[in-house]
Coordinates of N, CA and C in Angstrom, one line a residue:
M1141 N 0.8 -1.2 0.0 CA 0.0 0.0 0.0 C 0.9 1.2 0.0
A1142 N 0.7 2.2 -0.9 CA 1.5 3.4 -1.0 C 1.1 4.4 0.0
K1143 N 2.0 5.1 0.6 CA 1.8 6.1 1.6 C 1.6 7.4 1.0
G1144 N 1.8 7.6 -0.3 CA 1.6 8.9 -0.9 C 2.7 9.9 -0.5
K1145 N 2.3 11.2 -0.4 CA 3.2 12.2 -0.2 C 3.3 12.6 1.3
V1146 N 2.7 11.8 2.1 CA 2.6 12.2 3.6 C 4.0 12.1 4.2
G1147 N 4.8 11.1 3.9 CA 6.2 11.1 4.3 C 6.5 10.2 5.5
K1148 N 7.8 10.1 5.7 CA 8.3 9.2 6.7 C 7.9 9.6 8.1
T1149 N 8.0 10.9 8.4 CA 7.7 11.4 9.8 C 6.3 11.0 10.2
V1150 N 5.4 11.0 9.3 CA 4.0 10.7 9.7 C 3.9 9.2 10.0
G1151 N 4.7 8.4 9.2 CA 4.7 6.9 9.5 C 5.2 6.6 10.9
S1152 N 6.3 7.3 11.3 CA 6.8 7.1 12.6 C 5.8 7.7 13.7
L1153 N 5.1 8.7 13.3 CA 4.1 9.3 14.2 C 3.0 8.3 14.4
G1154 N 2.5 7.7 13.3 CA 1.5 6.7 13.4 C 1.9 5.5 14.3
D1155 N 3.1 5.0 14.1 CA 3.6 3.9 14.9 C 3.7 4.3 16.4
Y1156 N 4.2 5.5 16.6 CA 4.3 6.0 18.0 C 2.9 6.1 18.6
L1157 N 1.9 6.7 17.9 CA 0.6 6.8 18.4 C 0.0 5.5 18.8
K1158 N 0.1 4.5 17.9 CA -0.4 3.2 18.1 C 0.2 2.6 19.3
E1159 N 1.5 2.7 19.4 CA 2.2 2.2 20.6 C 1.7 2.8 21.9
Q1160 N 1.5 4.1 21.9 CA 1.0 4.8 23.1 C -0.4 4.4 23.4
R1161 N -1.2 4.3 22.4 CA -2.6 3.9 22.5 C -2.7 2.5 23.1
V1162 N -1.9 1.6 22.6 CA -1.9 0.2 23.1 C -1.4 0.1 24.6
S1163 N -0.4 0.9 24.9 CA 0.2 0.9 26.2 C -0.8 1.5 27.2
A1164 N -1.7 2.5 26.7 CA -2.7 3.1 27.5 C -3.9 2.2 27.6
R1165 N -3.9 1.0 26.9 CA -5.0 0.1 26.9 C -6.3 0.7 26.4
L1166 N -6.2 1.5 25.3 CA -7.3 2.1 24.7 C -7.5 1.5 23.3
S1167 N -8.8 1.3 23.0 CA -9.1 0.9 21.6 C -9.0 2.1 20.7
L1168 N -9.0 1.8 19.4 CA -8.9 2.9 18.5 C -10.2 3.8 18.6
R1169 N -11.3 3.2 18.8 CA -12.6 3.9 19.0 C -12.6 4.7 20.3
Q1170 N -12.0 4.2 21.4 CA -12.0 4.9 22.6 C -11.1 6.1 22.5
L1171 N -9.9 6.0 21.9 CA -9.1 7.1 21.7 C -9.7 8.2 20.8
A1172 N -10.3 7.7 19.8 CA -10.9 8.7 18.8 C -12.0 9.5 19.6
D1173 N -12.8 8.8 20.4 CA -13.9 9.5 21.2 C -13.3 10.5 22.1
Q1174 N -12.2 10.1 22.8 CA -11.6 11.0 23.8 C -10.9 12.2 23.2
A1175 N -10.4 12.0 22.0 CA -9.7 13.0 21.3 C -10.6 13.9 20.5
G1176 N -11.8 13.5 20.3 CA -12.8 14.2 19.5 C -12.6 14.2 18.0
V1177 N -12.0 13.1 17.5 CA -11.8 12.9 16.1 C -12.6 11.6 15.7
S1178 N -12.8 11.4 14.4 CA -13.5 10.2 14.0 C -12.5 9.0 14.0
N1179 N -13.2 7.8 14.2 CA -12.4 6.6 14.2 C -11.6 6.3 12.9
P1180 N -12.2 6.5 11.7 CA -11.5 6.3 10.5 C -10.3 7.3 10.4
Y1181 N -10.5 8.5 10.8 CA -9.4 9.5 10.7 C -8.2 9.1 11.6
L1182 N -8.5 8.7 12.8 CA -7.4 8.3 13.7 C -6.7 7.0 13.1
S1183 N -7.5 6.1 12.5 CA -6.9 4.9 11.9 C -6.0 5.3 10.8
Q1184 N -6.4 6.3 10.0 CA -5.5 6.8 8.9 C -4.3 7.4 9.4
I1185 N -4.4 8.1 10.5 CA -3.2 8.8 11.1 C -2.2 7.7 11.6
E1186 N -2.7 6.7 12.3 CA -1.9 5.6 12.7 C -1.2 4.8 11.6
R1187 N -1.9 4.7 10.5 CA -1.3 4.0 9.3 C -0.4 4.8 8.5
G1188 N -0.3 6.1 8.8 CA 0.6 7.0 8.1 C -0.1 7.5 6.8
L1189 N -1.4 7.5 6.7 CA -2.0 7.9 5.5 C -2.5 9.4 5.6
R1190 N -2.5 9.9 6.8 CA -3.0 11.3 7.0 C -2.0 12.0 7.9
K1191 N -1.8 13.3 7.6 CA -1.0 14.1 8.5 C -1.9 15.0 9.3
P1192 N -2.0 14.8 10.6 CA -2.9 15.6 11.4 C -2.4 17.0 11.7
S1193 N -3.3 17.9 12.0 CA -2.9 19.3 12.3 C -2.4 19.3 13.7
A1194 N -1.8 20.4 14.1 CA -1.2 20.5 15.4 C -2.3 20.5 16.4
E1195 N -3.5 21.0 16.1 CA -4.6 21.0 17.0 C -5.1 19.6 17.3
V1196 N -5.2 18.8 16.3 CA -5.6 17.4 16.4 C -4.6 16.6 17.3
L1197 N -3.3 16.9 17.0 CA -2.2 16.3 17.8 C -2.3 16.6 19.3
Q1198 N -2.7 17.9 19.5 CA -2.8 18.3 20.9 C -4.0 17.6 21.6
Q1199 N -5.1 17.4 20.9 CA -6.2 16.7 21.4 C -5.9 15.2 21.7
I1200 N -5.1 14.6 20.8 CA -4.7 13.2 20.9 C -3.8 13.1 22.1
A1201 N -2.8 14.0 22.2 CA -1.9 14.0 23.3 C -2.6 14.1 24.7
K1202 N -3.6 15.0 24.7 CA -4.3 15.2 25.9 C -5.1 13.9 26.3
A1203 N -5.7 13.2 25.3 CA -6.4 12.0 25.5 C -5.5 10.8 26.0
L1204 N -4.2 10.8 25.5 CA -3.3 9.8 25.8 C -2.5 10.2 27.1
R1205 N -2.6 11.4 27.5 CA -1.9 12.0 28.6 C -0.4 11.9 28.4
I1206 N 0.0 12.4 27.2 CA 1.4 12.5 26.8 C 1.7 13.9 26.4
S1207 N 3.0 14.2 26.2 CA 3.4 15.5 25.8 C 3.0 15.8 24.3
A1208 N 2.3 16.9 24.1 CA 2.0 17.4 22.8 C 3.3 17.7 22.0
E1209 N 4.3 18.2 22.7 CA 5.5 18.6 22.0 C 6.2 17.4 21.4
Q1210 N 6.1 16.2 22.1 CA 6.7 15.0 21.5 C 6.0 14.6 20.2
L1211 N 4.7 14.8 20.2 CA 3.9 14.5 19.0 C 4.3 15.5 17.9
Y1212 N 4.4 16.7 18.2 CA 4.8 17.7 17.2 C 6.2 17.4 16.6
I1213 N 7.1 16.9 17.4 CA 8.4 16.5 16.9 C 8.3 15.3 16.0
R1214 N 7.5 14.3 16.4 CA 7.3 13.1 15.6 C 6.6 13.4 14.3
A1215 N 5.7 14.4 14.3 CA 5.0 14.8 13.1 C 5.8 15.7 12.2
G1216 N 7.0 16.2 12.7 CA 7.8 17.1 11.9 C 7.4 18.5 12.0
I1217 N 6.5 18.9 12.9 CA 6.1 20.3 13.1 C 7.2 21.0 13.9
L1218 N 7.8 20.4 14.9 CA 8.9 20.9 15.6 C 10.2 20.1 15.4
S1219 N 11.3 20.8 15.4 CA 12.6 20.1 15.3 C 13.1 19.7 16.6
P1220 N 13.6 18.5 16.8 CA 14.1 18.0 18.1 C 15.3 18.9 18.6
D1221 N 15.9 19.7 17.7 CA 17.0 20.6 18.1 C 16.5 21.8 18.8
D1222 N 15.2 22.2 18.6 CA 14.7 23.4 19.1 C 14.5 23.2 20.6
G1223 N 14.7 24.2 21.4 CA 14.4 24.2 22.8 C 13.0 24.3 23.0
V1224 N 12.3 23.2 23.5 CA 10.9 23.3 23.8 C 10.6 24.3 24.9
G1225 N 9.6 25.0 24.7 CA 9.2 26.0 25.7 C 9.5 27.4 25.2
G1226 N 10.6 27.6 24.5 CA 10.9 29.0 24.0 C 11.0 29.0 22.5
S1227 N 10.6 27.9 21.9 CA 10.8 27.8 20.4 C 9.7 28.6 19.7
V1228 N 10.1 29.1 18.5 CA 9.2 29.9 17.7 C 8.1 28.9 17.2
E1229 N 8.5 27.7 16.8 CA 7.5 26.8 16.3 C 6.4 26.5 17.3
L1230 N 6.8 26.2 18.5 CA 5.8 25.9 19.6 C 4.9 27.1 19.8
A1231 N 5.4 28.3 19.8 CA 4.6 29.5 19.9 C 3.5 29.6 18.8
I1232 N 4.0 29.3 17.6 CA 3.0 29.3 16.5 C 2.0 28.3 16.6
V1233 N 2.4 27.1 16.9 CA 1.5 25.9 17.0 C 0.4 26.1 18.1
S1234 N 0.8 26.7 19.2 CA -0.1 26.9 20.3 C -0.9 28.2 20.3
D1235 N -0.7 29.0 19.3 CA -1.5 30.2 19.2 C -2.9 29.9 18.7
T1236 N -3.8 30.2 19.6 CA -5.3 29.9 19.3 C -5.9 30.9 18.4
G1237 N -5.2 32.1 18.2 CA -5.8 33.1 17.3 C -5.5 32.9 15.8
L1238 N -4.8 31.8 15.5 CA -4.4 31.5 14.1 C -5.2 30.3 13.7
T1239 N -5.5 30.2 12.4 CA -6.1 29.0 11.8 C -5.0 28.0 11.5
E1240 N -5.4 26.8 11.3 CA -4.4 25.8 11.0 C -3.6 26.1 9.7
R1241 N -4.2 26.7 8.8 CA -3.6 27.0 7.5 C -2.6 28.2 7.8
Q1242 N -2.9 29.1 8.6 CA -2.0 30.2 8.9 C -0.8 29.7 9.7
K1243 N -1.1 28.8 10.6 CA 0.0 28.2 11.4 C 1.0 27.5 10.5
Q1244 N 0.5 26.7 9.6 CA 1.4 26.0 8.6 C 2.1 26.9 7.8
S1245 N 1.5 28.0 7.3 CA 2.2 29.0 6.5 C 3.3 29.7 7.2
L1246 N 3.0 30.1 8.5 CA 4.1 30.7 9.3 C 5.2 29.7 9.6
L1247 N 4.9 28.4 9.8 CA 6.0 27.4 10.0 C 6.8 27.3 8.8
D1248 N 6.2 27.3 7.6 CA 6.9 27.1 6.4 C 7.8 28.3 6.1
V1249 N 7.3 29.5 6.3 CA 8.1 30.7 6.1 C 9.3 30.7 7.1
Y1250 N 9.0 30.4 8.4 CA 10.1 30.3 9.4 C 11.2 29.3 9.0
A1251 N 10.8 28.1 8.5 CA 11.7 27.1 8.1 C 12.5 27.6 6.9
S1252 N 11.9 28.3 6.0 CA 12.6 28.8 4.8 C 13.6 29.8 5.2
F1253 N 13.3 30.7 6.2 CA 14.3 31.7 6.7 C 15.5 31.0 7.3
L1254 N 15.2 30.0 8.1 CA 16.3 29.2 8.8 C 17.2 28.6 7.7
A1255 N 16.6 28.0 6.7 CA 17.4 27.3 5.7 C 18.2 28.4 4.9
L1256 N 17.6 29.5 4.6 CA 18.3 30.6 3.9 C 19.5 31.1 4.7
N1257 N 19.3 31.3 6.0 CA 20.3 31.8 6.9 C 21.5 30.8 7.0
A1258 N 21.1 29.5 7.0 CA 22.1 28.4 7.1 C 22.9 28.4 5.8
A1259 N 22.2 28.6 4.7 CA 22.9 28.6 3.4 C 23.8 29.8 3.3
D1260 N 23.3 31.0 3.8 CA 24.1 32.2 3.8 C 25.3 32.1 4.7
S1261 N 25.2 31.5 5.8 CA 26.3 31.4 6.7 C 27.3 30.4 6.2
G1262 N 26.8 29.4 5.4 CA 27.7 28.4 4.7 C 28.5 29.2 3.6
D1263 N 27.9 30.0 2.9 CA 28.5 30.8 1.9 C 29.5 31.8 2.5
A1264 N 29.2 32.4 3.6 CA 30.1 33.3 4.3 C 31.3 32.5 4.8
Q1265 N 31.1 31.3 5.3 CA 32.3 30.5 5.7 C 33.2 30.2 4.6
V1266 N 32.6 29.8 3.4 CA 33.4 29.5 2.2 C 34.2 30.8 1.8
A1267 N 33.5 31.9 1.8 CA 34.1 33.2 1.4 C 35.3 33.5 2.3
A1268 N 35.0 33.3 3.6 CA 36.1 33.6 4.6 C 37.3 32.7 4.5
A1269 N 37.0 31.4 4.2 CA 38.1 30.5 4.0 C 38.9 30.9 2.7
A1270 N 38.2 31.3 1.7 CA 38.8 31.7 0.4 C 39.7 32.9 0.7
Q1271 N 39.1 33.8 1.5 CA 39.9 35.1 1.7 C 41.1 34.8 2.5
E1272 N 41.1 33.8 3.5 CA 42.3 33.5 4.3 C 43.3 32.9 3.4
D1273 N 42.9 32.1 2.4 CA 43.9 31.4 1.5 C 44.5 32.4 0.4
A1274 N 43.8 33.5 0.1 CA 44.2 34.4 -0.9 C 45.4 35.3 -0.4
P1275 N 46.4 35.5 -1.2 CA 47.5 36.4 -0.8 C 47.0 37.8 -0.6
T1276 N 47.5 38.5 0.4 CA 47.0 39.9 0.7 C 48.2 40.8 0.6
N1277 N 47.9 42.0 0.1 CA 48.9 43.0 0.0 C 48.5 44.2 0.8
T1278 N 47.7 44.0 1.9 CA 47.2 45.2 2.6 C 48.3 45.9 3.3
E1279 N 49.4 45.2 3.8 CA 50.4 45.9 4.5 C 51.2 46.9 3.5
T1280 N 51.5 46.4 2.3 CA 52.1 47.2 1.3 C 51.3 48.4 0.9
D1281 N 49.9 48.1 0.7 CA 49.0 49.2 0.3 C 48.9 50.3 1.4
S1282 N 48.9 49.9 2.6 CA 48.8 50.9 3.7 C 50.1 51.7 3.9
D1283 N 51.2 51.0 3.6 CA 52.5 51.7 3.7 C 52.6 52.7 2.6
A1284 N 52.1 52.3 1.4 CA 52.1 53.3 0.2 C 51.2 54.4 0.5
V1285 N 50.1 54.2 1.1 CA 49.2 55.3 1.4 C 49.8 56.2 2.5
A1286 N 50.5 55.7 3.5 CA 51.1 56.4 4.5 C 52.3 57.3 4.0
N1287 N 53.0 56.7 3.0 CA 54.1 57.4 2.4 C 53.7 58.5 1.5
E1288 N 52.5 58.4 0.9 CA 52.0 59.5 0.1 C 51.7 60.7 0.8
G1289 N 51.2 60.6 2.1 CA 50.8 61.8 2.9 C 51.9 62.5 3.5

C-alpha cells in the first residue's frame, strides 16, 4: 500500500501513536472518542495515510496523557533541536488566534528563513576560507598610502 506524499515522519508518528494507545489500553474507537476525532481519521493517522494538524495532535496527546510537543516533533512540526518552551514553532502551534492554515504558512516561512540563513552562513564561511587562502597586499598598500601623505 502506497503512503503517498505524507512522508516518513508521519509513518513514525502513526507507529508511535499506536504504541502509546496500546500501552494506555485504549481501543482505536476509545481514543478517537476521547480526542474528539473520527475513528477512521485516527486509523488513517496511525497507518501514516494522513498528517494531522497541530490542534488534532494536541487533542490526541491530551487523551493519551502524553506531551503534545513530543507528537509535534514526531509529526515534523517541531525540530528536536529546538528548545521546547521557547521555540518559535511551539509558539506558532499553540497560538489559538491562528487558523491551521495560517500556522502551517508561518511554520513554512520560518523554516525557509532558517534554511536561507544556514545557506548564507555556509557561503560566508566559504568566502572567509577563500579570503584566508588568498594572498594579501594590505600591508604594502597601507604603507604606500602612509608614504603618500
